[in-house]
CSV table of C-alpha atoms in Angstrom, one decimal:
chain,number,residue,atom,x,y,z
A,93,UNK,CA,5.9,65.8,-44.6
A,94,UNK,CA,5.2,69.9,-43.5
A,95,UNK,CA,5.2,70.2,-46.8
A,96,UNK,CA,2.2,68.3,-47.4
A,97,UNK,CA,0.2,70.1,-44.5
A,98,UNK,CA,-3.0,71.4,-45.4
A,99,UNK,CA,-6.1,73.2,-43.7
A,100,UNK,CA,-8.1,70.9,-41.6
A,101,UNK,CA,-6.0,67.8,-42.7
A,102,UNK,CA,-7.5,66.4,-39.2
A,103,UNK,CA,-11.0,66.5,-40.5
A,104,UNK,CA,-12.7,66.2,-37.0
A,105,UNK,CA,-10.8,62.8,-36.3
A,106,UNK,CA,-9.9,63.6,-32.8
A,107,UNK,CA,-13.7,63.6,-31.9
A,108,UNK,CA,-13.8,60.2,-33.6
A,109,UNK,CA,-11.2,58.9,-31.3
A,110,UNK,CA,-12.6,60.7,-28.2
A,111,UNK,CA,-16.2,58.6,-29.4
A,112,UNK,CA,-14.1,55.5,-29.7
A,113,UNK,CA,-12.8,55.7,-25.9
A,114,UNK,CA,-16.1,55.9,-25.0
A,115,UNK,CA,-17.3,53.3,-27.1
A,116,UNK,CA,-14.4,50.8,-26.0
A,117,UNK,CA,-15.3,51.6,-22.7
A,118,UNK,CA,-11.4,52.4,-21.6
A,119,UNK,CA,-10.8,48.8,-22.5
A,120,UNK,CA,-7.8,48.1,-25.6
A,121,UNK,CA,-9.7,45.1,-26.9
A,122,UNK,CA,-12.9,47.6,-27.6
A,123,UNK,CA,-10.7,50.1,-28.9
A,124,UNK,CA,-8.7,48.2,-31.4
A,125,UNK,CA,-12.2,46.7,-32.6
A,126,UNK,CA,-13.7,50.1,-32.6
A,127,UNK,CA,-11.0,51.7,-34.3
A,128,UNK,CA,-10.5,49.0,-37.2
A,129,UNK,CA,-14.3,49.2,-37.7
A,130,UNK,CA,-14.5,52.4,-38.2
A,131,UNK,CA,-11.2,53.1,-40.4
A,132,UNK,CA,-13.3,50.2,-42.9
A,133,UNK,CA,-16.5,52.1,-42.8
A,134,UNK,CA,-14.2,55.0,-43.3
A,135,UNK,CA,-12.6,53.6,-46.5
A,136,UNK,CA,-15.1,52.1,-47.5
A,137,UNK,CA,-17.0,56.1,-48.1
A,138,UNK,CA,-14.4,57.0,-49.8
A,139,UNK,CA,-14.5,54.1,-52.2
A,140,UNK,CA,-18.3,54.2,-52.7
A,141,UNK,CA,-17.5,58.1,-53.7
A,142,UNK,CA,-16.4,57.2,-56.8
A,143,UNK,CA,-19.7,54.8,-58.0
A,144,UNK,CA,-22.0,57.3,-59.4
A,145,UNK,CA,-24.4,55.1,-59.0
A,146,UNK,CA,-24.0,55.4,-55.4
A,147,UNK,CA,-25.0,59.5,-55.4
A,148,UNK,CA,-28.6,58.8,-53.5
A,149,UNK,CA,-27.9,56.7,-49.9
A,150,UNK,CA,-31.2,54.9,-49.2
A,151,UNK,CA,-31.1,56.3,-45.3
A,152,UNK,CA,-34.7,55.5,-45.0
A,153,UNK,CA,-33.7,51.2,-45.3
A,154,UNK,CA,-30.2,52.0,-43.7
A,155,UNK,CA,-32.5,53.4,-40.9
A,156,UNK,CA,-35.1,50.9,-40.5
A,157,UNK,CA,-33.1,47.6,-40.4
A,158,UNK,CA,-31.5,48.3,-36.8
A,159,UNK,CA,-34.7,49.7,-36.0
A,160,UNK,CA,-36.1,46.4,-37.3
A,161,UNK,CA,-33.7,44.4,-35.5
A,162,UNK,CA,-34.4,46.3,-32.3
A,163,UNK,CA,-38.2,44.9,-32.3
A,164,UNK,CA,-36.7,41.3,-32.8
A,165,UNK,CA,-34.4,40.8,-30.7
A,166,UNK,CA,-34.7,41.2,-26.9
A,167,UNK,CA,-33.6,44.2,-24.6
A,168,UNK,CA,-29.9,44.2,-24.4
A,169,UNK,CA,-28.8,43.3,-27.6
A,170,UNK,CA,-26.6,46.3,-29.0
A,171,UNK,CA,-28.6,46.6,-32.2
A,172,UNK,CA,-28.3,50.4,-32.3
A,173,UNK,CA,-24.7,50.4,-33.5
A,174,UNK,CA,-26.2,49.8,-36.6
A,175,UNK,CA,-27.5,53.1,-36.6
A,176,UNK,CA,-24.0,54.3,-36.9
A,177,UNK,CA,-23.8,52.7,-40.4
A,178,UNK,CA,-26.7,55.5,-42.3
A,179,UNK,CA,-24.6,58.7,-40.3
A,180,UNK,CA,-21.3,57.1,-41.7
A,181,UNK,CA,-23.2,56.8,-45.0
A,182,UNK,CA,-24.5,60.5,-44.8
A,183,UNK,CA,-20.8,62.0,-45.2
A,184,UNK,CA,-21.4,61.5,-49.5
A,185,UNK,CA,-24.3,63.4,-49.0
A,186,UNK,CA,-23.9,67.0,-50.3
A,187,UNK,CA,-25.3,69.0,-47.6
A,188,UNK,CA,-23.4,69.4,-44.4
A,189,UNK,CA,-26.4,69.2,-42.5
A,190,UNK,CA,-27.4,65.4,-43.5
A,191,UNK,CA,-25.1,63.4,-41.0
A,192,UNK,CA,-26.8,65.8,-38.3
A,193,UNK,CA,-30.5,64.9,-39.9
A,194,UNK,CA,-29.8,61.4,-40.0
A,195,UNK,CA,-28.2,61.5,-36.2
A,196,UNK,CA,-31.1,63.1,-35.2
A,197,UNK,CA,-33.8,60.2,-36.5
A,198,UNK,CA,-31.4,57.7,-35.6
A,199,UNK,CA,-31.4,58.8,-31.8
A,200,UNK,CA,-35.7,59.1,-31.9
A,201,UNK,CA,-35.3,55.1,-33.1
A,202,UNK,CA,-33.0,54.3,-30.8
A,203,UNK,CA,-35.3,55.8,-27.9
A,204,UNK,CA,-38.6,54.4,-29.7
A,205,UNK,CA,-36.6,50.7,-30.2
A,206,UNK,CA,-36.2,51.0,-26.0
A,207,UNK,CA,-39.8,51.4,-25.4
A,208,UNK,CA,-40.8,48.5,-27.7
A,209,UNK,CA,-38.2,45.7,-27.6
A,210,UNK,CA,-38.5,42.8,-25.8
A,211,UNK,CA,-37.6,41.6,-22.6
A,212,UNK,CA,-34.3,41.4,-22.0
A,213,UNK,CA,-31.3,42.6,-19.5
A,214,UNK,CA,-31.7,45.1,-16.9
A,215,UNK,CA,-33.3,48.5,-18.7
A,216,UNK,CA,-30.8,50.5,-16.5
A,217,UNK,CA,-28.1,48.5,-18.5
A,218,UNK,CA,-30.0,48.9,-21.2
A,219,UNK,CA,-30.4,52.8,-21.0
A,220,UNK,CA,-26.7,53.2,-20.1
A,221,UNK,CA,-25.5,51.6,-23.8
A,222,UNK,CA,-27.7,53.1,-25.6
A,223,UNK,CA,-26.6,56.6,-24.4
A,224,UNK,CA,-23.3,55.9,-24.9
A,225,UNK,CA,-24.6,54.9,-28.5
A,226,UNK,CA,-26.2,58.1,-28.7
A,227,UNK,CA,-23.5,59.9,-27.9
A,228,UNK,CA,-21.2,58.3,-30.4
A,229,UNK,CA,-23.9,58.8,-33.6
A,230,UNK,CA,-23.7,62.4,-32.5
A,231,UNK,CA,-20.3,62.6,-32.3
A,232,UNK,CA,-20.2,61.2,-35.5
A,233,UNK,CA,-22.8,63.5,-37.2
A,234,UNK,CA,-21.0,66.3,-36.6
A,235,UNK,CA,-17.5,64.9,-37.7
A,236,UNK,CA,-19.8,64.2,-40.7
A,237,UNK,CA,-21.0,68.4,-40.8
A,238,UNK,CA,-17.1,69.2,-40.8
A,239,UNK,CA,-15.5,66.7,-43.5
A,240,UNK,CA,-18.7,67.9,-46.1
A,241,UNK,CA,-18.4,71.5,-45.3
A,242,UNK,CA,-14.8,71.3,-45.5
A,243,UNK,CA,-15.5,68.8,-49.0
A,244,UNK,CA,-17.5,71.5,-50.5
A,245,UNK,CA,-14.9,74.3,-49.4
A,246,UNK,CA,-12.4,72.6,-51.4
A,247,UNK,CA,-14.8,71.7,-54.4
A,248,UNK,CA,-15.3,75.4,-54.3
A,249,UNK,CA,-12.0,76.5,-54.3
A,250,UNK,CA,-10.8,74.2,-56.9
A,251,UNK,CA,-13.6,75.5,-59.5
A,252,UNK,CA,-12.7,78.9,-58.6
A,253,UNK,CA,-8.8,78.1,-60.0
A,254,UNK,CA,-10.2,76.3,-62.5
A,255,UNK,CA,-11.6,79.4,-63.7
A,256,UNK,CA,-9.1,81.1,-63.3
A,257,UNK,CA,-6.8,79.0,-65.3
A,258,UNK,CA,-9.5,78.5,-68.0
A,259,UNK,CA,-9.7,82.4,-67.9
A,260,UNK,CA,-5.7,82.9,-68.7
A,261,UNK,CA,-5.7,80.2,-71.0
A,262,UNK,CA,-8.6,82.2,-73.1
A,263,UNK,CA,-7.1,85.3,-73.1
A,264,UNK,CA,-3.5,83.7,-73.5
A,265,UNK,CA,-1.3,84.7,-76.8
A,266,UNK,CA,-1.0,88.0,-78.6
A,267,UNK,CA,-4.7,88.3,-79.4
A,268,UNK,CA,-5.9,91.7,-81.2
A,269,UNK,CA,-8.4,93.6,-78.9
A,270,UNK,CA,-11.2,92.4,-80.7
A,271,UNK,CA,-10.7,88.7,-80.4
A,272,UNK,CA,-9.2,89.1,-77.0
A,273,UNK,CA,-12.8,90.3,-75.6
A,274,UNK,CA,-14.7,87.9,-77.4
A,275,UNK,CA,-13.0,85.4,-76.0
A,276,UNK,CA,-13.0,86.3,-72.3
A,277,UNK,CA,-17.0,86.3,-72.6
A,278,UNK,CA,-17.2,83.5,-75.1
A,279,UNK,CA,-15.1,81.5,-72.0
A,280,UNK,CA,-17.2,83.2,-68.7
A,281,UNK,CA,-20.4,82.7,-70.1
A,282,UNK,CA,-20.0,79.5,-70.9
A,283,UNK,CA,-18.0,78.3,-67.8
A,284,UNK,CA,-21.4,80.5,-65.7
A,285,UNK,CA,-23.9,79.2,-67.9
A,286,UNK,CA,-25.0,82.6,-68.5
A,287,UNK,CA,-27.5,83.3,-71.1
A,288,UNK,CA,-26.8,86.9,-72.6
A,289,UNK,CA,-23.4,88.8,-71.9
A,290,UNK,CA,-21.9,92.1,-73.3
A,291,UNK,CA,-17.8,93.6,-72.8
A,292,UNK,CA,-17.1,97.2,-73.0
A,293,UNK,CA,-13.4,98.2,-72.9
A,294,UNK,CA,-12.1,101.5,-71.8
A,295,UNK,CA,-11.6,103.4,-75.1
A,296,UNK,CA,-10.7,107.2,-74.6
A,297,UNK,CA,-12.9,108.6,-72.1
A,298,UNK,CA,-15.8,106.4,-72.5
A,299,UNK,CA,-16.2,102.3,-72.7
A,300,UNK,CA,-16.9,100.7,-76.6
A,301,UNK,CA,-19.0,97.5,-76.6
A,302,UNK,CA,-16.4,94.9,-77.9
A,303,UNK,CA,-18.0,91.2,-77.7
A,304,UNK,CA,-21.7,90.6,-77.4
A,305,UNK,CA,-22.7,87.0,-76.6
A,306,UNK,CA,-26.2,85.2,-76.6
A,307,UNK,CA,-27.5,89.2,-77.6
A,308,UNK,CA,-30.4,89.7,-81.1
A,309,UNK,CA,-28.5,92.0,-83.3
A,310,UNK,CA,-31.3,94.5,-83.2
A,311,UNK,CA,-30.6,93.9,-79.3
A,312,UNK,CA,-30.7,98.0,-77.5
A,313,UNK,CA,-27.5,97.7,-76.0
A,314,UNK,CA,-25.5,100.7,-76.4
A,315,UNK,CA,-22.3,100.5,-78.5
A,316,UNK,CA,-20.3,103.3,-75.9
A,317,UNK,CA,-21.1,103.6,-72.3
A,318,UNK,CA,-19.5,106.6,-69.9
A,319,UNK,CA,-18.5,106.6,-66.4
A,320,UNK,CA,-21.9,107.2,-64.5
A,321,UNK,CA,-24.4,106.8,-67.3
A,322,UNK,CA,-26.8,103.7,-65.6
A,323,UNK,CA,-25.8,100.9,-64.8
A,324,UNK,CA,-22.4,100.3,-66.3
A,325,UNK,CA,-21.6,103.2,-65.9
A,326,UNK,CA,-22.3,103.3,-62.2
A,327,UNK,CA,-20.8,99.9,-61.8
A,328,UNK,CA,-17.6,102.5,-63.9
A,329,UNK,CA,-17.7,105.3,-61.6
A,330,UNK,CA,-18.1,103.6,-57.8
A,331,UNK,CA,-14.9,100.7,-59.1
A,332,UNK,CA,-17.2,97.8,-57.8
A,333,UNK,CA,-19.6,95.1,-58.6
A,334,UNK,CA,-23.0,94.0,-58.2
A,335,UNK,CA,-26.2,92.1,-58.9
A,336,UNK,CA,-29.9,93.0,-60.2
A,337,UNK,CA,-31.9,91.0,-59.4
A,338,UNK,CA,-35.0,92.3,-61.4
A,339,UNK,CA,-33.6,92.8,-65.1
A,340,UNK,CA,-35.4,95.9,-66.8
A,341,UNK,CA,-37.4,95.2,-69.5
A,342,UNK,CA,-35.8,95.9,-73.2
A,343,UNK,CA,-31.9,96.2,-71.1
A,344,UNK,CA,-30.2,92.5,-72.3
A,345,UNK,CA,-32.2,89.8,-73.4
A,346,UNK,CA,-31.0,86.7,-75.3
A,347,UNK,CA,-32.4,85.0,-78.4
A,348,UNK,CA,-32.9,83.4,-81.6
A,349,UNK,CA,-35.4,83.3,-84.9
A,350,UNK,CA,-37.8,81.4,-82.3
A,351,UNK,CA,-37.9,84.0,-80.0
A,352,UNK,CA,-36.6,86.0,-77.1
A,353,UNK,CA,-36.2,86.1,-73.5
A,354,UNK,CA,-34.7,87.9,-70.4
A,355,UNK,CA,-32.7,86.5,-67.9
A,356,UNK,CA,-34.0,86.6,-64.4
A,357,UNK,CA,-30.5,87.8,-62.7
A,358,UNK,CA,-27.9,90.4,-64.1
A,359,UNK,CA,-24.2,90.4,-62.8
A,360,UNK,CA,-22.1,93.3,-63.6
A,361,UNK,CA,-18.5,93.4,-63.0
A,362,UNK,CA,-15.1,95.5,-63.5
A,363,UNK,CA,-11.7,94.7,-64.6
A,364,UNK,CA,-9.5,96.8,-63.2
A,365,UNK,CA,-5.5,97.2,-63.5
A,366,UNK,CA,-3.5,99.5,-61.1
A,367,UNK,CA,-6.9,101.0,-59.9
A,368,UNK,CA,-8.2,101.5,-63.3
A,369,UNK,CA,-11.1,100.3,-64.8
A,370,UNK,CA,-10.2,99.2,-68.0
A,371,UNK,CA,-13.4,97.0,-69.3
A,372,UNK,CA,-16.9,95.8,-67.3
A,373,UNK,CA,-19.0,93.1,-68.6
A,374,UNK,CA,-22.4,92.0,-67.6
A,375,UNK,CA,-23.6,88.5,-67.7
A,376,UNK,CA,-27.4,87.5,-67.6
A,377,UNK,CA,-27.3,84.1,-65.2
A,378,UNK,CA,-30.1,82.5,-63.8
A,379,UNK,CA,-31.8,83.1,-60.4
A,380,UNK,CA,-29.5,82.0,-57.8
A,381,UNK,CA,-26.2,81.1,-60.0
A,382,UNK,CA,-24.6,84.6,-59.0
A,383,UNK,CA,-23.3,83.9,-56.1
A,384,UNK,CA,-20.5,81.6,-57.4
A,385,UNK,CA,-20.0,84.5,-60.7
A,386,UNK,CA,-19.7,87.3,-58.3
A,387,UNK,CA,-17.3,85.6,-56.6
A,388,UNK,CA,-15.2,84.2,-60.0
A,389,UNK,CA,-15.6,87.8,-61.6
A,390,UNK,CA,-14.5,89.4,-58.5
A,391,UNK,CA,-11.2,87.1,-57.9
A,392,UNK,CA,-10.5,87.1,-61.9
A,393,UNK,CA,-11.4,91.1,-61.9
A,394,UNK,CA,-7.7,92.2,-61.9
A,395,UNK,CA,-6.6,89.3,-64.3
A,396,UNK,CA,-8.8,90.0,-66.8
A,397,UNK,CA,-7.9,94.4,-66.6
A,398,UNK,CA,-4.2,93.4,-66.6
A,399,UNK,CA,-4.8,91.1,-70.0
A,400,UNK,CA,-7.0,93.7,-71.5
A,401,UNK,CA,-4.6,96.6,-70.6
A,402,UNK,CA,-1.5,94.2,-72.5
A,403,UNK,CA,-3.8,93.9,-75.6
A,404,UNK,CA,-4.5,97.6,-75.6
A,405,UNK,CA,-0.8,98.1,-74.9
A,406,UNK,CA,-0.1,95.8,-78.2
A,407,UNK,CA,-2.7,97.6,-80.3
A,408,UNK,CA,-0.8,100.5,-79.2
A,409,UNK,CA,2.2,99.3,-80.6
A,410,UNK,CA,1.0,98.1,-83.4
A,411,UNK,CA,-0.4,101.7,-84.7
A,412,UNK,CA,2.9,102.8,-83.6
A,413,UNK,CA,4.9,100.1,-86.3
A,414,UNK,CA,2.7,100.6,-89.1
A,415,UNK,CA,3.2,104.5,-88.5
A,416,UNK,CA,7.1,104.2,-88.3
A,417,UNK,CA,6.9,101.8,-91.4
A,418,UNK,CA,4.8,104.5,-93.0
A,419,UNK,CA,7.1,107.2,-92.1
A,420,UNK,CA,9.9,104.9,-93.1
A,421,UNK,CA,8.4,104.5,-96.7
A,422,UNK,CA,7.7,108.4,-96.9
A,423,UNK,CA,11.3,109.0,-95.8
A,424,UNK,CA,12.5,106.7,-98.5
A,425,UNK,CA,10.5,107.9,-101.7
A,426,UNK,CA,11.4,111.7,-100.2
A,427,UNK,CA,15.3,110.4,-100.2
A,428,UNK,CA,14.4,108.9,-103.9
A,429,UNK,CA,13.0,112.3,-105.1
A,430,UNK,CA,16.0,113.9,-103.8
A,431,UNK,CA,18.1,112.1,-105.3
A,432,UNK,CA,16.6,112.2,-109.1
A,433,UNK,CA,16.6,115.6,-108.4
A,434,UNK,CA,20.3,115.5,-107.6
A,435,UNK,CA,20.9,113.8,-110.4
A,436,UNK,CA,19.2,116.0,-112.8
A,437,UNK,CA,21.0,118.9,-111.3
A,438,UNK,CA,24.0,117.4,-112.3
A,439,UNK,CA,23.5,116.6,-115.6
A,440,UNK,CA,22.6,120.0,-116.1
A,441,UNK,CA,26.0,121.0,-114.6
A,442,UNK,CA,27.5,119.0,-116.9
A,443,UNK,CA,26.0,120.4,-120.1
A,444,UNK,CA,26.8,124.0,-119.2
């Protein structure tokens, strides 16, 4: 099983067990209870995962019913591990910081349910569960904070090789340069969701505008850009990428018949190969996606350069073949003339 060893493959369950101990009370009865009660709950999260109808807990009627049930019953009854139920329920939720929220109201009931149940056992009794029951939902919440922040890292990491593999499947086969760059955009704006998006690849000593997508034809973006002429060319000359965040007016806007529009955030990026830049694209994303495209573009920088640099390399070839096959034909009508020639000359041999 090393093999199958992954980062945090404990997920926080050691404070789980350390909240169980002190829920059982150092007793095995309590523990085994504790324990199977929590491995359901547990399983039973991971099930209601896949319900999509299940994407919005109700924490507020989650919350209320032991808080409910605290004003019912008398003093002593251990209502408030129902509150343990909404934190549990707070691991779908897609912020880290939920199970903590919910923690947090659930403790504030479980103080305000002490002031206002009835009558019941001893409130020193009373005050001592219901710490350790405090003690446990907080243990719990932040079990909760690690398993959805370590959720989301995966999520995160698995859409970033996703792109990736969408990215070499794209620019996969012997593509001409042309098609080659029109489909690396055609793929990263759609997988962004950007709006507008342009490719230059490195063509002599400057950078030709391949693939355009999203852009008016009548669009003023330039058909050659140069190392250090604005803002391709700076994002050229310094080998690095960034993000505007205030797109100029009349630099890339996206449109139709209907109309036109700019897109509120610009991401421009370099695809470089053995520390050369050999193409940069800019994307026009909405406010607060570029984040997550920086990131992509950044990771998929080199893959993309490499891919470009084996197109350019096969265009190269290309030229070469058709001027070898041209050569070939010269040499052969030359070696043709020749030999009519030859020929003539010795038929006139032959009649002197």
């Amino acid at each position: 099983f090393v093999g199958t060893f992954t980062v945090n493959i404990i997920n926080g369950r050691g404070w789980v067990a350390l909240a169980l101990v002190i829920f059982g009370r150092w007793t095995i009865g309590r523990l085994l209870v504790g324990a199977a009660l929590f491995s359901l709950v547990n399983a039973g999260q991971l099930q209601l995962r896949l319900l999509p109808s299940f994407s919005d807990v109700p924490f507020e009627i989650l919350l209320a019913l032991p808080f409910a049930a605290d004003l019912l019953f008398p003093l002593g009854t251990a209502v408030w591990v129902g509150y343990f139920l909404p934190v549990v329920f707070a691991y779908l939720a897609p912020r880290p910081l939920a199970p903590l929220i919910v923690a947090a109201v659930a403790t504030l009931l479980t103080i305000v349910g002490f002031t206002l149940a009835p009558a019941g056992v001893d409130p020193q009794v009373a005050i001592i569960n219901r710490s350790i029951g405090c003690v446990t939902t907080l243990i719990l919440a932040f079990t909760g904070y690690g398993l959805i922040r370590s959720r989301l890292a995966v999520q995160h990491q698995d859409w970033l090789q996703a792109g990736q593999v969408g990215l070499a499947h794209a620019v996969g086969g012997e593509q001409p340069l042309d098609a080659l760059g029109n489909s690396a955009l055609k793929f990263l704006s759609g997988y962004l969701g950007a709006q507008a998006g342009a490719l230059f690849i490195r063509n002599g000593e400057g950078f030709r505008r391949y693939a355009s997508f999203g852009v008016p034809a009548d669009a003023p973006i330039p058909a050659c850009v140069a190392p250090g002429d604005g803002l391709l060319g700076q994002a050229i000359a310094d080998h690095r990428s960034f993000v505007v965040d205030s797109v100029p007016d009349d630099y890339l806007y996206y449109g139709s018949a209907l109309g036109q529009a700019k897109p509120k955030t610009m991401l421009i990026a370099t695809a470089e190969a053995d520390g050369v830049v050999n193409a940069v694209i800019e994307l026009g994303l909405q406010h607060g996606e570029h984040r997550n495209a920086l990131e992509l573009l950044t990771r998929v920088g080199s893959q993309l350069g490499v891919a470009i640099r084996s197109g350019k390399y096969r265009a190269r070839l290309r030229e070469l073949l058709e001027e070898t096959q041209q050569q070939a034909e010269e040499l052969q009508a030359q070696s043709e003339e020749l030999r009519a020639n030859n020929e003539e000359l010795e038929a006139q041999s032959r009649q002197l």
